[in-house]
Amino acid sequence: MMSDSEKMVYTLLEVFIAVGCCVGNVLVIWAVCSCRALCQTTFCFVVSLAVADFLVGAVAVPLAVVVDGRVETSFHSCLLISCVVIVLTQASVHSLLAIAVDRYLRVYNPYRYRGAVRKQNLRAAVTVCWLSASVLGLIPLSGWHNIDTTTSVNSTLKCHFLTVISMSYMVNFNFLVCILSPTIIMMAIYAFIFFKISRQLRREIGETVESRTFYHKERRLAHSLALVLALFAVSWFPLHILNTLTYYTSVSVPPLLFHIGCLLSHANSAVNPIVYAFKIPKIKIAYKNILKKLTGSKENPDQISQTLDNNISSNSNSNVRCSVKNSQKDKTNINQDA
């Protein structure tokens, strides 16, 4: 058990992470929805990931504090709370997988990809991500959970995550099947993407500038999204490895390490918006556009667009104009990237 001072520090850090998750991911959602240059399939899945990360801060972190033995609930209420936390983790994994598959399809056959993708397909794909995450995360409610030890005399218990969630489910199914396996698949997909892009760039030497520019852009974006995947693995794997050690060996893991693992996993949702800002030029420029709007910048839309064009041209040699969807900015010409 942690001391009172350690619990206080843990709670304060969780609050700080929750605020970061909410603010950062609201900014991501706002940026993508307000910038028409970001209305692409990949960024739709990025929004799905941002929604999952936002809910981690708004729902999962507060619930994680609740299920840390601070509140007495019924067994099944505690089980439901714990399952919601798992669902949000699964939603992040499925959104990352959707992003990787989308990048694969775009690089593998770009011409067919452009003609095949429709808004209805995107909505269906995002819906499937969340439905599948919900089904997998709510499996403990169907019976794969620890035995209910409450009685009619004592119908409540101090809600701990591992009091209600079966370690067998967490290790053998949630980690090995639902997190580790998709992560390996995504790593293989990104490896293929980088191989395909490198081969195409070697073949396209001396060919059209547009073709070379396309594959250079795809490689930069793939690097950024692969970094998001790597950070997910680095943030979540330590906690699951600790669970695996506890389940399969007689190693005694200090409770403090589990809490550090929880903090690290939750922090991943707050870090993603920072990665987007530094690694994806389009989102960085959309952030700047939002900041100018919030600070009441007096620049007119044409001046803002020209500034944004100059900034992004140094990164991608293309003209991308992010315009906030209001009556004035809708008149700005948008030169949308492929």
Coordinates of C-alpha atoms in Angstrom, one line a residue:
M1 CA 0.0 0.0 0.0
M2 CA 1.1 3.6 -0.7
S3 CA 1.6 6.1 2.1
D4 CA -0.7 9.1 2.3
S5 CA 1.9 11.4 0.8
E6 CA 2.4 9.0 -2.1
K7 CA -1.3 8.9 -2.7
M8 CA -1.5 12.7 -2.7
V9 CA 1.3 12.9 -5.2
Y10 CA -0.2 10.2 -7.4
T11 CA -3.6 12.0 -7.3
L12 CA -2.1 15.3 -8.2
L13 CA -0.2 13.8 -11.1
E14 CA -3.4 12.1 -12.4
V15 CA -5.2 15.4 -12.2
F16 CA -2.4 17.1 -14.2
I17 CA -2.5 14.4 -16.8
A18 CA -6.3 14.5 -17.1
V19 CA -6.2 18.2 -17.7
G20 CA -3.5 17.7 -20.4
C21 CA -5.5 15.0 -22.0
C22 CA -8.7 17.1 -22.2
V23 CA -7.1 20.4 -23.3
G24 CA -4.7 18.8 -25.8
N25 CA -7.1 16.5 -27.5
V26 CA -9.9 19.1 -27.7
L27 CA -7.3 21.2 -29.6
V28 CA -6.6 18.3 -32.0
I29 CA -10.3 17.7 -32.7
W30 CA -10.8 21.5 -33.2
A31 CA -7.8 21.7 -35.5
V32 CA -8.9 18.8 -37.8
C33 CA -12.5 19.9 -37.9
S34 CA -11.7 23.6 -38.6
C35 CA -9.0 23.0 -41.3
R36 CA -10.3 21.7 -44.6
A37 CA -6.7 20.7 -45.6
L38 CA -7.0 18.1 -42.8
C39 CA -10.2 16.6 -44.2
Q40 CA -8.5 13.3 -45.2
T41 CA -9.1 9.8 -44.1
T42 CA -6.0 9.5 -41.9
F43 CA -7.0 12.6 -39.9
C44 CA -10.5 11.3 -39.4
F45 CA -8.9 8.3 -37.6
V46 CA -6.6 10.7 -35.8
V47 CA -9.8 12.4 -34.5
S48 CA -11.1 9.0 -33.4
L49 CA -7.9 8.5 -31.5
A50 CA -8.1 12.0 -30.1
V51 CA -11.6 11.3 -28.8
A52 CA -10.4 8.2 -27.1
D53 CA -7.5 10.2 -25.6
F54 CA -9.9 12.9 -24.5
L55 CA -12.1 10.4 -22.8
V56 CA -9.1 9.0 -21.0
G57 CA -8.7 12.4 -19.3
A58 CA -12.3 13.1 -18.8
V59 CA -13.5 9.6 -17.8
A60 CA -10.8 7.0 -17.4
V61 CA -8.4 8.9 -15.2
P62 CA -11.2 10.0 -12.7
L63 CA -12.5 6.4 -12.7
A64 CA -9.0 5.1 -12.2
V65 CA -8.7 7.2 -9.1
V66 CA -12.1 6.0 -8.0
V67 CA -11.2 2.3 -8.5
D68 CA -8.0 2.7 -6.4
G69 CA -9.8 1.7 -3.2
R70 CA -11.1 5.2 -2.4
V71 CA -14.8 4.6 -2.8
E72 CA -17.1 1.8 -1.8
T73 CA -19.4 0.4 -4.5
S74 CA -21.3 -2.7 -5.3
F75 CA -19.3 -5.4 -7.0
H76 CA -20.9 -5.0 -10.4
S77 CA -20.7 -1.2 -10.3
C78 CA -17.0 -1.5 -9.7
L79 CA -16.8 -4.1 -12.6
L80 CA -18.5 -1.7 -15.0
I81 CA -16.3 1.2 -14.1
S82 CA -13.2 -1.0 -14.7
C83 CA -14.5 -2.2 -18.0
V84 CA -15.0 1.4 -19.2
V85 CA -11.3 2.0 -18.7
I86 CA -10.5 -1.1 -20.7
V87 CA -12.9 0.0 -23.5
L88 CA -11.0 3.3 -24.0
T89 CA -7.7 1.5 -24.2
Q90 CA -9.1 -0.8 -26.9
A91 CA -10.5 2.2 -28.8
S92 CA -7.0 3.7 -28.9
V93 CA -5.5 0.5 -30.2
H94 CA -8.2 0.1 -32.9
S95 CA -7.9 3.7 -34.0
L96 CA -4.1 3.2 -34.3
L97 CA -4.7 0.1 -36.3
A98 CA -7.1 1.9 -38.6
I99 CA -4.5 4.6 -39.1
A100 CA -1.9 2.1 -40.1
V101 CA -4.2 0.2 -42.5
D102 CA -5.2 3.5 -44.1
R103 CA -1.6 4.5 -44.7
Y104 CA -0.9 1.1 -46.1
L105 CA -3.7 1.3 -48.6
R106 CA -2.8 4.8 -49.6
V107 CA 0.8 3.9 -50.3
Y108 CA 0.1 0.4 -51.8
N109 CA -2.3 1.7 -54.5
P110 CA -2.7 5.5 -54.3
Y111 CA -4.8 5.8 -57.5
R112 CA -7.4 3.2 -56.5
Y113 CA -7.4 4.5 -52.9
R114 CA -8.4 8.0 -54.0
G115 CA -11.4 6.7 -55.9
A116 CA -12.5 4.1 -53.3
V117 CA -12.6 6.1 -50.1
R118 CA -16.0 7.7 -49.3
K119 CA -17.3 9.5 -46.3
Q120 CA -19.7 6.6 -45.6
N121 CA -16.8 4.2 -45.5
L122 CA -15.0 6.4 -43.0
R123 CA -18.0 6.6 -40.7
A124 CA -18.4 2.8 -40.9
A125 CA -14.7 2.2 -40.2
V126 CA -14.8 4.5 -37.1
T127 CA -18.0 2.9 -35.9
V128 CA -16.5 -0.5 -36.2
C129 CA -13.4 0.6 -34.2
W130 CA -15.6 1.7 -31.3
L131 CA -18.0 -1.1 -31.5
S132 CA -15.2 -3.7 -31.5
A133 CA -13.5 -1.9 -28.7
S134 CA -16.7 -2.0 -26.6
V135 CA -17.3 -5.7 -27.2
L136 CA -13.7 -6.6 -26.2
G137 CA -13.6 -4.3 -23.3
L138 CA -16.9 -5.3 -21.8
I139 CA -16.2 -9.1 -22.0
P140 CA -15.7 -9.3 -18.2
L141 CA -19.3 -8.3 -17.7
S142 CA -20.3 -11.6 -19.3
G143 CA -18.6 -13.6 -16.6
W144 CA -14.8 -13.5 -17.1
H145 CA -14.2 -11.7 -13.9
N146 CA -13.2 -12.5 -10.3
I147 CA -15.7 -14.1 -7.9
D148 CA -18.1 -11.7 -6.3
T149 CA -17.2 -11.9 -2.6
T150 CA -19.9 -9.6 -1.3
T151 CA -22.8 -10.9 0.7
S152 CA -26.3 -9.7 1.6
V153 CA -24.8 -8.4 4.9
N154 CA -21.9 -6.6 3.3
S155 CA -23.1 -5.7 -0.2
T156 CA -20.4 -3.1 -1.0
L157 CA -16.6 -3.3 -1.3
K158 CA -13.7 -0.9 -1.7
C159 CA -13.4 -0.7 -5.5
H160 CA -10.0 -1.9 -6.7
F161 CA -9.4 -2.7 -10.4
L162 CA -7.8 -6.1 -9.8
T163 CA -10.4 -7.0 -7.2
V164 CA -13.0 -7.4 -9.9
I165 CA -11.1 -7.8 -13.2
S166 CA -9.6 -11.3 -13.7
M167 CA -5.8 -11.3 -14.1
S168 CA -6.3 -14.1 -16.6
Y169 CA -8.4 -11.8 -18.8
M170 CA -6.0 -8.9 -18.4
V171 CA -2.9 -10.9 -19.4
N172 CA -4.0 -13.7 -21.7
F173 CA -6.7 -11.8 -23.6
N174 CA -6.5 -8.0 -23.1
F175 CA -2.7 -7.8 -23.4
L176 CA -1.5 -10.8 -25.5
V177 CA -4.5 -10.8 -27.9
C178 CA -5.9 -7.3 -28.0
I179 CA -2.8 -5.1 -27.5
L180 CA 0.4 -7.0 -28.2
S181 CA -0.8 -8.8 -31.3
P182 CA -2.2 -5.6 -33.0
T183 CA 1.0 -3.7 -32.1
I184 CA 3.1 -6.4 -33.8
I185 CA 0.8 -6.2 -36.9
M186 CA 1.0 -2.4 -37.0
M187 CA 4.8 -2.5 -36.7
A188 CA 4.9 -4.9 -39.7
I189 CA 2.5 -2.6 -41.6
Y190 CA 4.8 0.5 -41.0
A191 CA 7.8 -1.6 -42.0
F192 CA 6.2 -2.4 -45.3
I193 CA 5.1 1.2 -45.8
F194 CA 8.7 2.5 -45.4
F195 CA 10.0 -0.3 -47.7
K196 CA 7.4 0.5 -50.3
I197 CA 8.1 4.2 -50.2
S198 CA 11.9 3.8 -50.4
R199 CA 11.5 1.4 -53.4
Q200 CA 9.2 3.8 -55.1
L201 CA 11.5 6.8 -54.5
R202 CA 14.4 4.8 -56.0
R203 CA 12.3 3.9 -59.0
E204 CA 10.9 7.4 -59.5
I205 CA 14.3 9.2 -59.7
G206 CA 14.1 11.3 -62.8
E207 CA 10.3 10.9 -63.1
T208 CA 7.6 13.5 -62.3
V209 CA 8.1 15.9 -59.4
E210 CA 4.5 15.2 -58.3
S211 CA 5.3 11.5 -57.8
R212 CA 8.4 12.1 -55.8
T213 CA 6.7 14.8 -53.7
F214 CA 3.8 12.4 -52.9
Y215 CA 6.1 9.7 -51.6
H216 CA 8.2 12.2 -49.6
K217 CA 5.1 13.5 -47.9
E218 CA 3.8 10.0 -47.2
R219 CA 7.2 9.1 -45.6
R220 CA 7.1 12.1 -43.3
L221 CA 3.6 11.4 -42.2
A222 CA 4.3 7.7 -41.7
H223 CA 7.3 8.6 -39.5
S224 CA 5.1 10.8 -37.4
L225 CA 2.3 8.2 -37.0
A226 CA 4.8 5.4 -36.3
L227 CA 6.2 7.6 -33.5
V228 CA 2.7 7.8 -32.1
L229 CA 2.5 4.0 -32.2
A230 CA 6.0 3.6 -30.6
L231 CA 4.9 6.0 -27.7
F232 CA 1.8 4.0 -27.2
A233 CA 3.8 0.8 -26.8
V234 CA 6.4 2.4 -24.5
S235 CA 3.6 3.9 -22.3
W236 CA 1.3 0.8 -22.0
F237 CA 3.6 -2.2 -22.2
P238 CA 5.3 -1.6 -18.8
L239 CA 2.0 -1.9 -16.9
H240 CA 1.0 -5.0 -18.8
I241 CA 4.4 -6.6 -18.4
L242 CA 4.1 -6.1 -14.6
N243 CA 0.7 -7.8 -14.7
T244 CA 2.2 -10.7 -16.7
L245 CA 5.1 -11.1 -14.2
T246 CA 2.6 -11.1 -11.4
Y247 CA 0.4 -13.7 -13.1
Y248 CA 3.0 -16.1 -14.4
T249 CA 5.7 -15.9 -11.8
S250 CA 6.2 -15.6 -8.1
V251 CA 7.8 -12.1 -8.5
S252 CA 6.4 -9.7 -5.9
V253 CA 5.9 -6.3 -7.7
P254 CA 5.7 -3.3 -5.3
P255 CA 2.3 -1.5 -5.6
L256 CA 4.2 1.7 -6.3
L257 CA 5.4 0.3 -9.6
F258 CA 1.8 -0.5 -10.7
H259 CA 0.8 3.1 -9.9
I260 CA 3.8 4.4 -11.9
G261 CA 2.7 2.2 -14.8
C262 CA -0.8 3.6 -14.6
L263 CA 0.6 7.2 -14.7
L264 CA 2.7 6.3 -17.7
S265 CA -0.2 4.7 -19.6
H266 CA -2.5 7.7 -18.9
A267 CA 0.3 10.2 -19.9
N268 CA 0.4 8.7 -23.4
S269 CA -3.0 10.3 -24.1
A270 CA -1.6 13.7 -23.1
V271 CA 1.5 13.3 -25.2
N272 CA -0.1 12.6 -28.5
P273 CA -1.3 16.2 -29.2
I274 CA 2.3 17.4 -28.6
V275 CA 3.6 14.9 -31.1
Y276 CA 1.1 16.1 -33.7
A277 CA 2.2 19.7 -33.1
F278 CA 5.9 19.0 -33.6
K279 CA 5.8 16.2 -36.2
I280 CA 2.8 16.9 -38.5
P281 CA 3.0 20.4 -40.2
K282 CA -0.6 20.6 -41.2
I283 CA -1.8 20.1 -37.6
K284 CA 0.9 22.5 -36.3
I285 CA -0.4 25.2 -38.7
A286 CA -4.0 24.5 -37.7
Y287 CA -2.9 25.0 -34.1
K288 CA -1.4 28.4 -35.0
N289 CA -4.6 29.4 -36.8
I290 CA -6.7 28.5 -33.7
L291 CA -4.3 30.4 -31.4
K292 CA -4.6 33.5 -33.6
K293 CA -8.4 33.2 -33.4
L294 CA -8.4 32.8 -29.6
T295 CA -6.0 35.7 -29.1
G296 CA -8.1 38.0 -31.4
S297 CA -5.5 38.4 -34.1
K298 CA -6.4 41.4 -36.4
E299 CA -4.9 39.7 -39.5
N300 CA -7.4 39.2 -42.2
P301 CA -7.9 35.7 -43.7
D302 CA -5.7 36.4 -46.8
Q303 CA -2.8 37.5 -44.5
I304 CA -3.3 34.4 -42.3
S305 CA -3.4 32.1 -45.3
Q306 CA -0.3 33.7 -46.8
T307 CA 1.6 33.3 -43.5
L308 CA 0.5 29.7 -43.2
D309 CA 1.5 29.0 -46.8
N310 CA 5.0 30.4 -46.2
N311 CA 5.4 28.3 -43.0
I312 CA 4.3 25.0 -44.5
S313 CA 6.2 25.5 -47.8
S314 CA 9.5 25.2 -45.9
N315 CA 8.4 21.8 -44.6
S316 CA 6.6 20.2 -47.5
N317 CA 7.1 22.4 -50.6
S318 CA 3.3 22.7 -51.0
N319 CA 0.7 25.3 -50.5
V320 CA -1.8 24.3 -47.8
R321 CA -4.3 26.8 -46.5
C322 CA -6.2 26.0 -43.2
S323 CA -9.3 28.1 -43.0
V324 CA -11.7 28.2 -40.0
K325 CA -15.2 27.4 -41.2
N326 CA -16.9 30.8 -40.8
S327 CA -18.5 33.1 -43.3
Q328 CA -15.3 35.1 -44.0
K329 CA -12.7 32.3 -44.1
D330 CA -14.8 30.1 -46.3
K331 CA -14.0 32.6 -49.1
T332 CA -10.3 31.8 -48.9
N333 CA -9.0 29.5 -51.6
I334 CA -7.9 26.2 -50.3
N335 CA -5.2 24.3 -52.2
Q336 CA -5.6 20.9 -50.7
D337 CA -2.8 18.4 -50.5
A338 CA -3.3 14.8 -51.7

